[in-house]
Amino acid sequence: MSTTKHVVNASRTVLSDTPSPLAMDPGVFYHLGMLAVEMAAEYLEELPARPVFGPMTPVERERLLNQPLPEHGMSPEAIFDFFEQHILPHAMGNQHPRFAAWVNPAAAPIGMLAEFLAAVMNPSAAGGDHAAIYLEHCTVRWLMELIGFPVEGSTGLLVGGGSVASLYCLAVARQWAANIDGWNVRTEGLQGDHRPLMLYISEEGHSCLRKASQLLGLGEPRRVAVDAQFKLDVPALRAEVRADRKAGLRPFCVVASAGTVNTGAVDPLDALADFCTEEGLWLHVDGAYGAFGILDPNVSHLFTGLSRADSVALDPHKWLATPIECSCAIVREGPLLRETFSLVPPYLQTEPDRGFGGLPWFSEYGFQQTRRFNALKLAWVIQQAGRAGLVDHVSRHNALAQYMAQLIDAAPDMERMAPVELSIVCFRYVPEALQGDDDELSALNHQIMEEIQVGGEAFLNGTMLHGRFVLRSCALHYALTEQDVVAIIEEVRRVGTQCIA
Ligand SMILES: Cc1ncc(COP(=O)(O)O)c(C=O)c1O
């Protein structure tokens, strides 16, 4: 007996005498923290004068890809050095004001600081009686208020991306439809003898909606035609739904886009809400890119009907400049979200307001158990700007896109390829010699895009509209200026001239 005690005590003495390999002295932490902030501040200050993007050399790629697993630890100084030399210089480019591709804008500096401090606290926002939970409830409500969505009875939670937000909302829609038809999709799956559920998205709907439909066992959704403005065509939708009902299918949900990824078109939300009410369908709005456009008084009328949606996907990591990842799934009939996801094993059971319980846990409203503390960065971005500041932020981008459209419309060698409703401009370079030759113009503009992307002066992406390749510029950077817009167009012209020469 006494021997065992001796052994246990001995091993304890040894363990506590040896610091953990991951421990850090507070003084060292402070010093490294200051170094990190210095490095970040310098980087951000110099960023606008640097190339937007530069491809990595094979050696640089290899260096990151094939690092051997370190057998022994490195000093934090060596780790920092490696970061500064070999990682930081090879950023994606989206922090740069002249990065106008996709929908990956820069993060606001206040959000970067929040990311750091959220990691210092490192809670799991699964649930419990702690600050991260209450802040998430608060920020989700702020998002609802920002887009004019009814707060009472609605529920939402922060998720990793707009794709995940739509996946969650469509899972709730599926649950709702099965409930109405008298079966339980959670327990039965899609194995039973039920009319096949059918989802409707527009031809311009984001690819994540097709992925979500596939993942939920619904197969390919119906791709409804769009009108000349790239908006979902309601008569075409009506015809598809009618034909599907006749064929014995079970239409259950329509997805509208509040800002398509290609052109920024906002589908006719109010008409779609009317249609879904008439037909007993769930209306989901994919507002990942554009729903915050409602804040711009010049275009807010386009969003009439958004507040009538059954669910909405939002992406603060897009137009609200919150560091990636930060998105939100919102469901009008809140309890349905919990019904779709709740599964609480004994080891996680708590009582509301007793012990660690707090409010019902977020992990009952989604798939993830352990969850990031994303609310802090979102709260800080919203707090720094305020509602009025966000109105300014969003309106500025729409105005810059209109400015770009005017410059393109006035240029004899440029052609605008879609209406500009929000902050996306689709256009192409059209030298006189190639006018009317769509195939050549598509090939040329594709080449222009690639040359610009590696050139470092600006960064655009492209997309296909009516079978033609077009350049796509998306104004979302908080520091974008009119001079940047001019510089982007001049770069297209310069590279275009070079390509045809
Ligand atoms: C309209 C739209 N929906 C969904 C998504 C997907 O969002 P995420 O990339 O955050 O998953 C995007 C991304 O650009 C988008 O623009």
XYZ file of C-alpha atoms and ligand atoms in Angstrom:
517
model
C 0.000 0.000 0.000
C 2.657 2.475 1.031
C 4.780 1.512 -2.022
C 1.942 2.369 -4.444
C 1.455 5.748 -2.792
C 5.140 6.433 -3.177
C 5.106 5.581 -6.886
C 2.052 7.793 -7.619
C 3.559 10.716 -5.727
C 6.856 10.291 -7.507
C 5.281 10.391 -10.949
C 3.229 13.482 -9.992
C 6.367 15.270 -8.901
C 8.049 14.535 -12.220
C 5.018 15.706 -14.298
C 4.537 19.008 -12.523
C 8.263 19.741 -12.625
C 8.318 19.490 -16.429
C 6.374 22.214 -18.217
C 3.979 21.047 -20.903
C 5.461 21.384 -24.404
C 2.523 23.672 -25.242
C 2.670 25.918 -22.184
C 3.759 29.519 -22.630
C 5.043 31.936 -20.067
C 2.764 35.047 -19.897
C 5.743 37.298 -20.581
C 6.635 35.324 -23.716
C 2.974 35.379 -24.777
C 2.920 39.161 -24.445
C 6.135 39.542 -26.430
C 4.956 37.241 -29.226
C 1.546 38.883 -29.237
C 3.173 42.272 -29.780
C 5.281 40.803 -32.593
C 2.157 39.377 -34.220
C 0.303 42.686 -33.994
C 3.325 44.566 -35.389
C 3.586 42.138 -38.272
C -0.155 42.402 -38.977
C -0.255 46.207 -38.786
C 2.734 46.560 -41.117
C 1.245 44.049 -43.528
C -2.114 45.807 -43.647
C -0.474 49.205 -44.085
C 1.666 48.030 -46.995
C -1.019 45.888 -48.604
C -2.534 48.431 -51.058
C 0.915 49.079 -52.592
C 1.638 45.365 -53.043
C 0.582 43.145 -55.940
C -2.957 41.893 -55.384
C -1.868 38.320 -56.001
C 1.160 36.484 -57.278
C 1.341 32.801 -58.123
C 3.686 30.693 -55.996
C 6.772 29.117 -57.496
C 7.118 25.307 -57.483
C 9.755 25.633 -54.735
C 7.487 27.773 -52.589
C 4.590 25.350 -53.004
C 6.823 22.390 -52.248
C 8.161 24.049 -49.122
C 4.683 24.231 -47.613
C 3.306 21.032 -49.012
C 6.030 18.654 -48.027
C 7.320 19.887 -44.713
C 8.407 16.885 -42.692
C 6.514 16.247 -39.471
C 8.651 17.947 -36.817
C 9.928 15.382 -34.358
C 10.913 18.021 -31.822
C 9.337 21.351 -31.100
C 10.498 24.611 -32.661
C 10.883 27.917 -30.892
C 7.973 30.357 -31.371
C 10.484 32.765 -32.944
C 11.370 30.194 -35.617
C 7.670 29.503 -36.208
C 7.014 33.231 -36.590
C 9.966 33.634 -38.976
C 8.702 30.839 -41.172
C 5.241 32.426 -41.248
C 6.600 35.841 -42.160
C 8.855 34.524 -44.918
C 6.917 31.683 -46.435
C 3.221 32.010 -45.603
C 2.233 35.659 -45.208
C 3.619 36.760 -48.620
C 1.429 34.185 -50.378
C -2.026 35.348 -49.382
C -5.069 34.705 -51.544
C -5.224 38.407 -52.345
C -8.725 39.089 -51.087
C -7.563 41.552 -48.423
C -6.445 43.864 -51.247
C -8.801 46.678 -52.333
C -8.463 45.753 -56.017
C -9.490 42.142 -55.449
C -12.950 42.104 -57.022
C -13.428 38.395 -57.706
C -15.994 35.917 -56.379
C -17.622 36.958 -53.107
C -14.644 36.819 -50.780
C -14.078 40.368 -49.629
C -11.574 41.647 -47.091
C -12.108 41.197 -43.384
C -12.541 44.355 -41.333
C -9.572 44.876 -38.974
C -11.812 44.939 -35.897
C -12.964 41.440 -36.811
C -9.359 40.213 -36.940
C -8.799 41.357 -33.386
C -12.023 39.677 -32.299
C -10.865 36.392 -33.897
C -7.770 36.516 -31.735
C -9.609 37.262 -28.515
C -12.295 34.678 -29.270
C -9.495 32.118 -29.507
C -8.113 33.359 -26.197
C -11.460 32.491 -24.598
C -11.903 29.407 -26.817
C -15.391 28.383 -25.695
C -17.485 25.872 -27.541
C -20.610 27.721 -28.570
C -22.573 24.465 -28.414
C -24.487 25.790 -25.424
C -24.327 26.521 -21.720
C -24.455 29.524 -19.464
C -21.576 31.602 -20.835
C -21.041 34.794 -22.799
C -20.522 33.305 -26.273
C -24.031 31.850 -26.243
C -25.824 35.052 -25.310
C -23.750 37.051 -27.777
C -24.638 34.640 -30.572
C -28.364 34.966 -29.805
C -27.925 38.725 -29.831
C -25.999 38.913 -33.111
C -28.450 36.571 -34.856
C -31.265 38.904 -33.780
C -29.280 41.896 -35.045
C -28.958 40.186 -38.422
C -32.713 39.601 -38.530
C -33.300 43.251 -37.664
C -30.807 44.422 -40.293
C -32.668 42.600 -43.067
C -36.110 43.446 -41.676
C -36.940 39.830 -40.835
C -39.535 39.183 -38.104
C -37.698 38.414 -34.870
C -40.570 37.076 -32.769
C -40.776 33.298 -33.163
C -37.830 33.103 -35.575
C -34.631 31.252 -34.717
C -31.200 31.222 -36.249
C -27.644 30.224 -35.607
C -24.225 31.053 -36.959
C -22.678 28.495 -39.294
C -19.532 28.147 -41.375
C -20.735 29.404 -44.745
C -23.663 30.334 -46.926
C -23.648 26.810 -48.347
C -24.079 25.322 -44.890
C -26.744 27.889 -44.015
C -28.805 26.875 -47.063
C -28.227 23.180 -46.367
C -29.624 23.655 -42.856
C -32.624 25.642 -44.079
C -33.437 23.109 -46.777
C -33.187 20.288 -44.217
C -35.807 22.146 -42.171
C -37.977 22.592 -45.264
C -37.759 18.846 -45.928
C -38.729 18.106 -42.329
C -41.667 20.502 -42.602
C -42.947 18.942 -45.833
C -42.710 15.397 -44.460
C -44.543 16.506 -41.299
C -47.387 17.868 -43.414
C -47.560 14.603 -45.357
C -47.650 12.624 -42.112
C -44.247 10.962 -42.043
C -40.988 11.566 -40.241
C -37.967 12.092 -42.454
C -35.578 11.793 -39.511
C -36.625 8.318 -38.519
C -37.721 6.945 -41.894
C -35.200 8.669 -44.112
C -36.249 8.744 -47.744
C -36.623 4.975 -47.884
C -40.403 4.878 -47.445
C -43.105 4.919 -50.072
C -43.628 8.661 -50.380
C -44.133 10.981 -53.317
C -40.663 12.244 -54.320
C -39.999 15.687 -52.869
C -39.101 18.317 -55.457
C -37.072 21.473 -54.906
C -37.003 24.460 -57.304
C -34.081 26.802 -57.876
C -33.431 29.170 -60.752
C -30.862 28.515 -63.466
C -28.848 31.259 -61.759
C -29.182 29.705 -58.269
C -25.870 29.032 -56.530
C -24.261 25.602 -56.971
C -24.460 25.016 -53.194
C -28.227 24.650 -53.584
C -27.769 21.738 -55.966
C -25.222 20.216 -53.603
C -27.622 20.631 -50.684
C -30.429 19.001 -52.648
C -28.165 16.084 -53.553
C -26.925 15.724 -49.987
C -30.449 15.726 -48.574
C -31.351 12.794 -50.820
C -33.557 14.926 -53.056
C -31.497 14.447 -56.194
C -31.186 17.270 -58.708
C -33.538 20.194 -58.100
C -35.620 21.629 -60.920
C -33.681 24.445 -62.571
C -36.267 27.086 -63.440
C -35.646 29.487 -66.317
C -34.706 33.099 -65.670
C -35.930 36.211 -67.477
C -33.824 38.732 -69.384
C -32.737 40.285 -66.070
C -31.445 36.888 -64.821
C -34.289 36.700 -62.279
C -36.315 33.582 -61.592
C -39.257 33.545 -63.994
C -42.444 33.058 -61.969
C -44.672 31.842 -64.854
C -42.004 29.257 -65.735
C -41.926 28.150 -62.088
C -45.709 27.852 -62.035
C -45.636 25.655 -65.127
C -42.902 23.397 -63.663
C -44.743 22.959 -60.373
C -48.007 22.190 -62.155
C -46.350 19.616 -64.422
C -44.590 17.968 -61.476
C -47.800 17.696 -59.465
C -49.453 16.087 -62.469
C -46.580 13.628 -62.720
C -47.106 12.571 -59.083
C -44.171 14.447 -57.550
C -44.383 16.469 -54.341
C -43.179 20.061 -54.894
C -42.181 21.364 -51.454
C -39.749 24.257 -51.641
C -38.666 27.157 -53.836
C -35.299 28.858 -53.401
C -35.097 32.503 -54.369
C -31.811 34.366 -54.644
C -31.499 37.765 -53.005
C -28.504 38.561 -55.169
C -27.299 35.837 -57.515
C -23.610 35.079 -57.506
C -23.203 35.732 -61.245
C -24.892 39.092 -61.727
C -26.348 40.102 -58.364
C -29.922 39.770 -59.641
C -32.540 39.780 -56.911
C -35.387 37.398 -57.683
C -38.961 38.751 -57.403
C -39.256 37.877 -53.713
C -42.732 39.247 -53.129
C -44.222 37.471 -56.147
C -42.460 34.279 -55.091
C -43.813 34.621 -51.551
C -47.326 34.988 -53.035
C -46.771 31.945 -55.221
C -45.447 29.820 -52.353
C -48.394 30.817 -50.146
C -50.864 29.884 -52.897
C -49.154 26.564 -53.547
C -48.306 25.646 -49.953
C -44.546 25.667 -50.625
C -41.628 26.645 -48.388
C -39.791 29.762 -49.546
C -36.076 29.774 -48.813
C -34.071 32.883 -49.708
C -30.383 32.492 -50.492
C -29.171 35.884 -49.369
C -25.562 34.775 -48.907
C -24.153 37.419 -51.188
C -26.838 40.032 -51.513
C -29.416 40.158 -48.712
C -27.573 42.966 -46.918
C -28.218 44.997 -50.080
C -31.557 45.781 -48.449
C -29.667 48.326 -46.343
C -29.118 50.552 -49.388
C -32.183 52.826 -49.628
C -31.687 53.063 -53.414
C -32.337 49.363 -53.926
C -34.202 48.289 -50.781
C -37.437 48.005 -52.795
C -35.937 45.000 -54.608
C -36.093 43.083 -51.346
C -39.816 43.507 -50.701
C -41.027 40.074 -49.671
C -37.774 39.004 -47.994
C -39.511 39.242 -44.620
C -42.115 36.718 -45.860
C -39.559 33.945 -46.427
C -39.707 30.766 -44.357
C -35.925 30.688 -44.117
C -32.953 32.814 -45.123
C -29.221 32.149 -45.560
C -26.957 35.105 -44.800
C -23.198 35.562 -45.075
C -21.677 38.232 -42.841
C -18.314 36.925 -44.117
C -19.248 38.413 -47.459
C -20.824 41.869 -47.463
C -20.407 42.538 -43.730
C -16.595 42.105 -43.903
C -16.560 39.666 -41.000
C -13.512 37.367 -41.124
C -14.177 33.994 -42.769
C -16.088 31.914 -41.567
C -19.301 33.584 -40.439
C -22.724 32.847 -41.876
C -26.223 32.522 -40.517
C -29.216 30.240 -41.057
C -32.540 31.805 -40.087
C -35.855 29.975 -39.836
C -39.172 31.794 -39.427
C -40.855 28.985 -37.479
C -38.044 28.590 -34.946
C -39.125 25.313 -33.286
C -38.837 23.519 -36.651
C -35.075 24.094 -36.656
C -34.775 22.303 -33.331
C -37.097 19.528 -34.474
C -34.879 18.974 -37.517
C -31.602 18.657 -35.634
C -32.116 17.979 -31.935
C -30.516 14.803 -30.604
C -29.136 15.109 -27.092
C -27.171 12.190 -25.654
C -27.185 11.718 -21.871
C -23.715 13.180 -21.399
C -24.935 16.508 -22.799
C -28.262 16.765 -21.031
C -28.754 19.926 -18.991
C -31.719 21.677 -17.414
C -32.484 25.246 -18.509
C -31.210 27.695 -15.917
C -29.757 24.969 -13.711
C -26.084 24.244 -13.396
C -24.359 24.938 -16.737
C -27.699 24.694 -18.595
C -28.517 28.211 -19.767
C -30.743 28.535 -22.824
C -31.563 25.592 -25.125
C -28.253 24.601 -26.693
C -27.286 25.708 -30.197
C -26.082 22.166 -30.835
C -29.765 21.141 -30.834
C -30.383 23.532 -33.735
C -27.703 22.323 -36.098
C -25.384 19.460 -36.948
C -22.253 20.580 -35.118
C -21.625 19.785 -31.484
C -18.486 21.809 -30.793
C -18.906 25.249 -32.359
C -16.648 28.263 -32.886
C -17.201 31.519 -31.031
C -18.063 33.382 -34.233
C -20.392 35.865 -32.601
C -17.604 38.032 -31.189
C -16.190 39.127 -34.545
C -19.677 39.660 -35.949
C -20.685 41.705 -32.905
C -17.586 43.877 -33.168
C -18.046 44.559 -36.880
C -21.680 45.542 -36.307
C -20.780 47.578 -33.227
C -17.984 49.465 -34.968
C -20.135 50.421 -37.954
C -23.565 50.573 -36.347
C -26.611 50.197 -38.533
C -25.925 53.583 -40.126
C -22.335 52.606 -40.899
C -23.461 49.375 -42.542
C -25.949 51.330 -44.660
C -23.012 53.491 -45.784
C -20.789 50.429 -46.380
C -23.346 48.625 -48.562
C -24.581 51.736 -50.415
C -21.003 52.701 -51.233
C -20.399 49.383 -53.020
C -23.609 49.618 -54.999
C -22.693 53.180 -56.002
C -19.175 52.061 -57.024
C -20.682 49.286 -59.145
C -22.973 51.836 -60.820
C -19.931 54.030 -61.432
C -18.102 51.112 -63.021
C -21.154 50.358 -65.169
C -21.196 53.985 -66.384
C -17.510 53.841 -67.315
C -18.058 50.594 -69.201
C -21.162 51.881 -70.973
C -19.224 54.936 -72.113
C -16.242 52.921 -73.394
C -16.313 51.908 -77.086
C -14.147 48.833 -76.388
C -16.189 47.471 -73.452
C -19.613 45.892 -73.290
C -21.746 45.447 -70.192
C -23.306 41.992 -70.126
C -25.934 42.210 -67.367
C -27.982 44.760 -65.456
C -26.295 46.048 -62.294
C -28.698 45.764 -59.381
C -26.265 45.457 -56.484
C -22.458 45.492 -56.494
C -21.594 43.070 -59.333
C -20.693 44.200 -62.839
C -20.440 41.675 -65.673
C -18.756 42.946 -68.809
C -16.289 42.070 -71.514
C -13.547 43.681 -73.485
C -14.664 44.053 -77.090
C -11.956 45.279 -79.474
C -13.326 46.517 -82.784
C -11.785 43.682 -84.784
C -13.683 41.010 -82.809
C -17.069 42.662 -82.540
C -19.861 40.156 -83.175
C -17.599 37.101 -82.791
C -18.782 35.580 -79.504
C -16.427 32.606 -79.561
C -13.345 34.756 -80.097
C -14.531 37.258 -77.516
C -15.078 34.505 -74.962
C -11.602 33.109 -75.570
C -10.026 36.576 -75.416
C -11.794 37.567 -72.200
C -10.885 34.271 -70.595
C -7.267 34.963 -71.408
C -7.602 38.515 -70.064
C -8.973 37.167 -66.779
C -6.077 34.734 -66.376
C -3.443 37.333 -67.218
C -4.969 39.846 -64.832
C -5.157 37.292 -62.026
C -1.425 36.612 -62.154
C -0.440 40.166 -63.053
C -0.841 41.649 -59.569
C -2.547 44.934 -60.568
C -6.123 43.809 -60.043
C -8.057 40.566 -59.629
C -11.288 39.614 -61.388
C -13.056 36.373 -62.051
C -15.281 35.364 -64.910
C -18.505 33.518 -65.488
C -20.771 32.307 -68.276
C -23.876 34.286 -69.235
C -26.042 33.032 -72.111
C -23.172 30.807 -73.229
C -20.704 33.700 -73.368
C -17.695 34.140 -71.131
C -17.762 37.463 -69.293
C -15.548 39.217 -66.765
C -17.118 39.722 -63.362
C -16.174 42.439 -60.894
C -17.704 42.422 -57.427
C -17.355 45.549 -55.276
C -17.241 44.524 -51.625
C -13.952 45.743 -50.151
C -14.471 48.255 -47.347
C -11.659 50.438 -48.716
C -12.514 50.261 -52.431
C -12.370 53.670 -54.122
C -13.336 55.193 -57.464
C -9.632 55.222 -58.390
C -9.534 51.452 -57.831
C -12.539 51.021 -60.114
C -10.822 53.070 -62.824
C -7.613 51.083 -62.299
C -9.461 47.767 -62.726
C -10.991 48.885 -66.029
C -7.692 50.264 -67.278
C -6.033 46.985 -66.430
C -8.621 45.087 -68.473
C -7.968 47.390 -71.408
C -4.177 47.198 -71.050
C -4.140 43.407 -70.818
C -6.768 43.105 -73.565
C -4.712 45.239 -75.950
C -1.641 43.170 -75.124
C -3.485 39.882 -75.710
C -4.687 40.830 -79.183
C -1.291 42.252 -80.091
C -25.512 33.658 -53.824
C -24.580 32.758 -53.090
N -25.074 31.702 -52.423
C -24.280 30.857 -51.739
C -22.923 31.026 -51.710
C -22.061 30.069 -50.950
O -21.633 30.687 -49.779
P -20.312 30.174 -49.029
O -19.213 30.333 -50.021
O -20.188 31.081 -47.853
O -20.549 28.761 -48.654
C -22.357 32.089 -52.409
C -20.896 32.276 -52.467
O -20.383 33.103 -53.154
C -23.205 33.000 -53.091
O -22.728 34.055 -53.739
